[in-house]
mmCIF file of C-alpha atoms (C1' of nucleotides) in Angstrom:
data_model
loop_
_atom_site.group_PDB
_atom_site.id
_atom_site.type_symbol
_atom_site.label_atom_id
_atom_site.label_comp_id
_atom_site.label_asym_id
_atom_site.label_seq_id
_atom_site.Cartn_x
_atom_site.Cartn_y
_atom_site.Cartn_z
ATOM 1 C CA MET A 267 5.815 -6.236 -15.651
ATOM 2 C CA THR A 268 4.045 -3.461 -17.424
ATOM 3 C CA ASN A 269 2.801 -0.991 -14.931
ATOM 4 C CA LEU A 270 -0.656 0.301 -15.728
ATOM 5 C CA ARG A 271 -1.015 2.430 -12.656
ATOM 6 C CA SER A 272 -1.324 6.150 -12.839
ATOM 7 C CA HIS A 273 2.063 7.734 -12.606
ATOM 8 C CA SER A 274 0.963 11.256 -12.048
ATOM 9 C CA SER A 275 2.562 12.486 -8.858
ATOM 10 C CA SER A 276 -0.259 14.927 -8.264
ATOM 11 C CA ASN A 277 -2.531 11.963 -8.448
ATOM 12 C CA HIS A 278 -1.174 10.493 -5.290
ATOM 13 C CA TYR A 279 -2.147 11.407 -1.779
ATOM 14 C CA ARG A 280 -0.733 10.036 1.371
ATOM 15 C CA LEU A 281 -1.772 9.569 4.937
ATOM 16 C CA SER A 282 1.064 9.495 7.361
ATOM 17 C CA ASN A 283 -0.997 9.709 10.506
ATOM 18 C CA HIS A 284 -2.755 6.386 9.974
ATOM 19 C CA THR A 285 -6.202 7.584 10.846
ATOM 20 C CA ASN A 286 -9.505 6.514 9.415
ATOM 21 C CA PRO A 287 -9.919 8.167 6.003
ATOM 22 C CA ILE A 288 -13.667 8.543 6.381
ATOM 23 C CA LEU A 289 -13.071 10.467 9.563
ATOM 24 C CA GLU A 290 -10.473 12.539 7.786
ATOM 25 C CA THR A 291 -12.950 13.335 5.066
ATOM 26 C CA ILE A 292 -15.441 14.487 7.671
ATOM 27 C CA ILE A 293 -13.005 16.634 9.579
ATOM 28 C CA GLY A 294 -11.346 17.843 6.401
ATOM 29 C CA VAL A 295 -7.823 16.724 7.138
ATOM 30 C CA LYS A 296 -7.309 14.583 4.095
ATOM 31 C CA LYS A 297 -5.423 15.989 1.123
ATOM 32 C CA GLU A 298 -7.343 16.006 -2.097
ATOM 33 C CA ARG A 299 -6.029 15.033 -5.469
ATOM 34 C CA PRO A 300 -7.382 15.431 -9.007
ATOM 35 C CA ALA A 301 -9.405 12.622 -10.512
ATOM 36 C CA SER A 302 -7.633 10.074 -12.652
ATOM 37 C CA SER A 303 -7.350 10.307 -16.407
ATOM 38 C CA LYS A 304 -10.608 10.627 -18.270
ATOM 39 C CA ARG A 305 -9.229 8.501 -21.068
ATOM 40 C CA SER A 306 -9.531 5.346 -19.077
ATOM 41 C CA GLN A 307 -12.864 3.702 -18.393
ATOM 42 C CA ILE A 308 -11.551 2.336 -15.125
ATOM 43 C CA ASN A 309 -9.820 4.460 -12.539
ATOM 44 C CA LYS A 310 -6.531 3.227 -11.203
ATOM 45 C CA GLY A 311 -4.088 4.528 -8.687
ATOM 46 C CA ALA A 312 -4.769 6.250 -5.415
ATOM 47 C CA TRP A 313 -8.306 6.635 -4.148
ATOM 48 C CA THR A 314 -9.901 10.008 -3.584
ATOM 49 C CA SER A 315 -11.776 10.777 -0.381
ATOM 50 C CA GLU A 316 -14.880 11.116 -2.539
ATOM 51 C CA GLU A 317 -14.481 7.585 -3.804
ATOM 52 C CA ASP A 318 -13.850 6.358 -0.268
ATOM 53 C CA THR A 319 -17.024 7.973 0.976
ATOM 54 C CA LYS A 320 -19.126 6.611 -1.872
ATOM 55 C CA LEU A 321 -17.759 3.147 -1.364
ATOM 56 C CA ALA A 322 -18.334 3.235 2.380
ATOM 57 C CA GLU A 323 -21.889 4.423 1.854
ATOM 58 C CA VAL A 324 -22.756 1.657 -0.574
ATOM 59 C CA ILE A 325 -21.180 -0.982 1.645
ATOM 60 C CA ALA A 326 -23.143 0.344 4.613
ATOM 61 C CA VAL A 327 -26.321 -0.310 2.661
ATOM 62 C CA HIS A 328 -25.545 -3.475 0.723
ATOM 63 C CA GLY A 329 -22.856 -5.091 2.807
ATOM 64 C CA ALA A 330 -19.307 -6.039 1.892
ATOM 65 C CA LYS A 331 -20.037 -8.562 -0.846
ATOM 66 C CA SER A 332 -20.614 -8.674 -4.621
ATOM 67 C CA TRP A 333 -17.837 -6.235 -5.210
ATOM 68 C CA ASN A 334 -18.586 -5.581 -8.865
ATOM 69 C CA THR A 335 -22.148 -4.664 -7.921
ATOM 70 C CA ILE A 336 -20.871 -2.400 -5.176
ATOM 71 C CA ALA A 337 -18.491 -0.729 -7.607
ATOM 72 C CA SER A 338 -21.273 0.027 -10.076
ATOM 73 C CA LYS A 339 -23.816 1.005 -7.403
ATOM 74 C CA ALA A 340 -21.321 3.455 -5.967
ATOM 75 C CA GLY A 341 -20.836 4.877 -9.435
ATOM 76 C CA LEU A 342 -17.133 4.309 -9.156
ATOM 77 C CA LYS A 343 -15.013 3.717 -12.207
ATOM 78 C CA ARG A 344 -13.238 1.027 -10.276
ATOM 79 C CA CYS A 345 -13.238 -2.706 -10.603
ATOM 80 C CA GLY A 346 -14.725 -4.769 -7.808
ATOM 81 C CA LYS A 347 -11.347 -6.091 -6.964
ATOM 82 C CA SER A 348 -10.018 -2.629 -6.312
ATOM 83 C CA CYS A 349 -13.053 -1.757 -4.175
ATOM 84 C CA ARG A 350 -12.629 -4.874 -2.110
ATOM 85 C CA LEU A 351 -8.962 -4.140 -1.518
ATOM 86 C CA ARG A 352 -9.682 -0.570 -0.536
ATOM 87 C CA TRP A 353 -12.345 -1.654 1.925
ATOM 88 C CA MET A 354 -10.412 -4.541 3.410
ATOM 89 C CA ASN A 355 -7.136 -2.712 3.812
ATOM 90 C CA TYR A 356 -8.239 0.784 4.537
ATOM 91 C CA LEU A 357 -11.878 1.667 5.050
ATOM 92 C CA ARG A 358 -13.152 -1.074 7.319
ATOM 93 C CA PRO A 359 -14.253 0.519 10.593
ATOM 94 C CA ASP A 360 -12.681 -2.157 12.783
ATOM 95 C CA ILE A 361 -9.289 -1.656 11.245
ATOM 96 C CA LYS A 362 -6.252 -0.844 13.363
ATOM 97 C CA ARG A 363 -3.516 1.054 11.596
ATOM 98 C CA GLY A 364 0.107 1.679 12.470
ATOM 99 C CA ASN A 365 1.747 1.369 15.889
ATOM 100 C CA ILE A 366 2.337 -2.349 15.858
ATOM 101 C CA SER A 367 3.070 -3.272 19.434
ATOM 102 C CA GLU A 368 5.927 -5.474 20.629
ATOM 103 C CA GLN A 369 3.462 -8.219 21.444
ATOM 104 C CA GLU A 370 2.010 -8.049 17.963
ATOM 105 C CA GLU A 371 5.459 -8.039 16.436
ATOM 106 C CA ASP A 372 6.428 -11.053 18.482
ATOM 107 C CA LEU A 373 3.281 -12.830 17.419
ATOM 108 C CA ILE A 374 3.938 -12.038 13.761
ATOM 109 C CA LEU A 375 7.444 -13.438 14.069
ATOM 110 C CA ARG A 376 6.202 -16.625 15.677
ATOM 111 C CA LEU A 377 3.366 -17.036 13.225
ATOM 112 C CA HIS A 378 5.644 -16.426 10.283
ATOM 113 C CA LYS A 379 8.044 -19.040 11.555
ATOM 114 C CA LEU A 380 5.163 -21.433 11.741
ATOM 115 C CA LEU A 381 3.141 -20.522 8.663
ATOM 116 C CA GLY A 382 5.569 -18.792 6.314
ATOM 117 C CA ASN A 383 4.191 -16.088 4.031
ATOM 118 C CA ARG A 384 0.569 -16.944 4.756
ATOM 119 C CA TRP A 385 -0.232 -13.326 5.463
ATOM 120 C CA SER A 386 -3.971 -13.699 5.637
ATOM 121 C CA LEU A 387 -3.664 -16.458 8.203
ATOM 122 C CA ILE A 388 -1.240 -14.395 10.237
ATOM 123 C CA ALA A 389 -3.536 -11.379 9.990
ATOM 124 C CA GLY A 390 -6.385 -13.569 11.181
ATOM 125 C CA ARG A 391 -4.638 -13.920 14.530
ATOM 126 C CA LEU A 392 -4.112 -10.186 14.886
ATOM 127 C CA PRO A 393 -7.451 -8.435 15.348
ATOM 128 C CA GLY A 394 -7.789 -5.291 13.272
ATOM 129 C CA ARG A 395 -4.675 -5.951 11.245
ATOM 130 C CA THR A 396 -4.760 -6.637 7.528
ATOM 131 C CA ASP A 397 -2.702 -9.096 5.576
ATOM 132 C CA ASN A 398 -1.358 -6.245 3.482
ATOM 133 C CA GLU A 399 -0.218 -4.297 6.510
ATOM 134 C CA ILE A 400 1.464 -7.317 8.025
ATOM 135 C CA LYS A 401 3.104 -8.172 4.730
ATOM 136 C CA ASN A 402 4.388 -4.618 4.401
ATOM 137 C CA TYR A 403 5.536 -4.563 8.007
ATOM 138 C CA TRP A 404 7.339 -7.825 7.506
ATOM 139 C CA ASN A 405 9.056 -6.681 4.330
ATOM 140 C CA SER A 406 10.078 -3.293 5.644
ATOM 141 C CA HIS A 407 10.821 -4.027 9.298
ATOM 142 C CA LEU A 408 10.942 -7.612 10.403
ATOM 143 C CA SER A 409 12.836 -9.155 7.515
ATOM 144 C CA LYS A 410 15.605 -6.656 8.141
ATOM 145 C CA LYS A 411 15.577 -7.372 11.846
ATOM 146 C CA ILE A 412 15.916 -11.054 11.145
ATOM 147 C CA LYS A 413 18.769 -10.500 8.717
ATOM 148 C CA GLN A 414 20.561 -8.429 11.338
ATOM 149 C CA LYS A 415 19.960 -11.137 13.893
ATOM 150 C CA GLU A 416 21.321 -13.717 11.483
ATOM 151 C CA LYS A 417 24.380 -11.615 10.839
ATOM 152 C CA GLN A 418 24.930 -11.190 14.546
ATOM 153 C CA GLY A 419 24.361 -14.884 15.007
ATOM 154 C CA CYS A 420 26.968 -15.761 12.402
ATOM 155 C CA LYS A 421 29.483 -13.469 14.061
ATOM 156 C CA ASP A 422 28.785 -15.048 17.409
ATOM 157 C CA GLU A 423 29.117 -18.480 15.939
ATOM 158 C CA LYS A 424 32.447 -17.661 14.334
ATOM 159 C CA ARG A 425 33.712 -16.326 17.616
ATOM 160 C CA LEU A 426 32.614 -19.432 19.430
ATOM 161 C CA VAL A 427 34.290 -21.718 16.915
ATOM 162 C CA GLU A 428 37.462 -19.722 17.218
ATOM 163 C CA ASN A 429 37.324 -20.192 20.928
ATOM 164 C CA GLY A 430 36.737 -23.882 20.455
ATOM 165 C CA LYS A 431 33.526 -23.832 22.420
ATOM 166 C CA GLU A 432 31.805 -26.516 20.419
ATOM 167 C CA GLU A 433 29.084 -27.143 22.956
ATOM 168 C CA LEU A 434 27.932 -23.567 22.986
ATOM 169 C CA ARG A 435 28.044 -23.454 19.215
ATOM 170 C CA GLU A 436 25.572 -26.316 18.947
ATOM 171 C CA GLU A 437 23.221 -24.556 21.322
ATOM 172 C CA ASN A 438 23.359 -21.320 19.398
ATOM 173 C CA LYS A 439 22.843 -22.877 15.983
ATOM 174 C CA CYS A 440 19.118 -22.724 16.314
ATOM 175 C CA ALA A 441 19.024 -19.178 17.600
ATOM 176 C CA ALA A 442 21.268 -17.991 14.779
ATOM 177 C CA GLY A 443 19.379 -19.865 12.098
ATOM 178 C CA GLY A 444 17.338 -18.123 9.419
ATOM 179 C CA GLU A 445 13.651 -18.366 8.746
ATOM 180 C CA ASP A 446 14.209 -21.474 6.677
ATOM 181 C CA SER A 447 16.161 -23.279 9.310
ATOM 182 C CA ASN A 448 14.846 -26.578 10.507
ATOM 183 C CA ILE A 449 13.894 -25.455 13.939
ATOM 184 C CA SER A 450 12.100 -28.051 15.963
ATOM 185 C CA PHE A 451 9.472 -26.799 18.304
ATOM 186 C CA ASP A 452 6.218 -27.785 19.806
ATOM 187 C CA VAL A 453 3.480 -26.051 17.847
ATOM 188 C CA ASP A 454 1.185 -26.180 20.841
ATOM 189 C CA GLU A 455 3.627 -23.992 22.725
ATOM 190 C CA PHE A 456 2.909 -21.242 20.238
ATOM 191 C CA PHE A 457 -0.818 -21.273 19.755
ATOM 192 C CA ASP A 458 -4.106 -22.722 20.649
ATOM 193 C CA PHE A 459 -5.289 -24.412 17.472
ATOM 194 C CA SER A 460 -8.704 -25.148 18.823
ATOM 195 C CA ASP A 461 -9.752 -21.956 17.066
ATOM 196 C CA GLU A 462 -11.913 -22.583 13.998
ATOM 197 C CA LYS A 463 -9.520 -20.544 11.855
ATOM 198 C CA PHE A 464 -6.959 -23.274 12.309
ATOM 199 C CA GLU A 465 -9.272 -26.113 11.540
ATOM 200 C CA TRP A 466 -7.230 -26.935 8.468
ATOM 201 C CA ILE A 467 -4.131 -27.411 10.596
ATOM 202 C CA ASN A 468 -5.917 -29.729 12.925
ATOM 203 C CA ARG A 469 -7.193 -31.663 9.951
ATOM 204 C "C1'" DA B 189 20.174 24.289 -0.247
ATOM 205 C "C1'" DA B 190 20.088 20.681 -3.463
ATOM 206 C "C1'" DA B 191 20.724 16.082 -5.080
ATOM 207 C "C1'" DA B 192 20.876 11.297 -4.296
ATOM 208 C "C1'" DG B 193 19.558 7.398 -1.903
ATOM 209 C "C1'" DC B 194 16.460 4.996 1.125
ATOM 210 C "C1'" DT B 195 12.060 3.669 3.298
ATOM 211 C "C1'" DG B 196 7.209 2.838 3.965
ATOM 212 C "C1'" DC B 197 3.115 1.538 2.188
ATOM 213 C "C1'" DA B 198 -1.043 1.874 -0.980
ATOM 214 C "C1'" DA B 199 -2.464 -0.317 -4.779
ATOM 215 C "C1'" DC B 200 -1.688 -3.096 -8.664
ATOM 216 C "C1'" DC B 201 -1.295 -7.796 -11.077
ATOM 217 C "C1'" DG B 202 -1.504 -12.747 -11.814
ATOM 218 C "C1'" DC B 203 -2.929 -16.966 -10.205
ATOM 219 C "C1'" DG B 204 -5.534 -20.437 -7.737
ATOM 220 C "C1'" DT B 205 -9.878 -21.638 -5.723
ATOM 221 C "C1'" DA B 206 -14.823 -21.358 -4.817
ATOM 222 C "C1'" DC B 207 -19.193 -20.855 -6.456
ATOM 223 C "C1'" DG B 208 -23.092 -20.511 -9.616
ATOM 224 C "C1'" DT B 209 -25.316 -21.940 -13.869
ATOM 225 C "C1'" DT C 129 -19.212 -32.156 -15.939
ATOM 226 C "C1'" DA C 130 -17.766 -27.967 -18.035
ATOM 227 C "C1'" DC C 131 -17.522 -23.348 -18.180
ATOM 228 C "C1'" DG C 132 -17.625 -18.558 -16.652
ATOM 229 C "C1'" DT C 133 -17.349 -15.314 -12.996
ATOM 230 C "C1'" DA C 134 -16.116 -13.625 -8.484
ATOM 231 C "C1'" DC C 135 -13.235 -13.722 -4.716
ATOM 232 C "C1'" DG C 136 -9.051 -13.977 -1.999
ATOM 233 C "C1'" DC C 137 -4.183 -14.295 -1.618
ATOM 234 C "C1'" DG C 138 0.756 -13.376 -2.210
ATOM 235 C "C1'" DG C 139 4.201 -10.982 -4.869
ATOM 236 C "C1'" DT C 140 5.528 -6.749 -6.796
ATOM 237 C "C1'" DT C 141 5.693 -1.945 -8.129
ATOM 238 C "C1'" DG C 142 6.421 2.858 -7.777
ATOM 239 C "C1'" DC C 143 5.541 7.271 -5.535
ATOM 240 C "C1'" DA C 144 5.837 10.558 -1.491
ATOM 241 C "C1'" DG C 145 8.357 11.686 2.176
ATOM 242 C "C1'" DC C 146 12.414 11.247 4.884
ATOM 243 C "C1'" DT C 147 17.428 10.968 5.573
ATOM 244 C "C1'" DT C 148 22.020 11.354 4.223
ATOM 245 C "C1'" DT C 149 25.677 13.370 1.618
#
DNA sequence: AAAAGCTGCAACCGCGTACGT
DNA sequence: TACGTACGCGGTTGCAGCTTT
């Protein structure tokens, strides 16, 4: 795919401490970066703190809807789509960033087993978490964990077969299985689907 | 100390769906 | 009903920072 994003390294800023960027702007922690190329009508690439502030201000007044209108009202050379993404994944005040707890991780694993890559649905069950964050966390942490588990499971299985412990092997099959394995379980053991977010499942 | 390789994650794109006219 | 636009989602990319050699 042709990448249209800005490639300038100086154009990129990073936040490793996972704090609210608006707050960082206020307290002056956030690193600044030069504005994107003047050649382009629409800015792409990393957001500046200035852009963040403008966007937050406009959303505070007009609400988080009509993203193209918000983009133009804020005077940002960004498309509505980009503004929406920035708000949803980064600027929202109720957002929780980093430090995914064991309980959350466990919930993500269970939900993923149940729903697959339906990141927005999974995020819907984790207050303050975004689909993007969960997707990233899955791809960088959990998928590896699962692979390791699978590997370990295969080793265990081999050992058991070698030992001729067929009964144990059958029991462990499920535990060693991958995400695509046909695990049978009672959905109700996992979640309460009375929640309106899961209306479609109930249907 | 420097280079190479790896990791995490912000932000992009394309596509499907919802909504308005 | 048909069409255009906006929105939301999942997949993917690529850079900064970290780790290893």
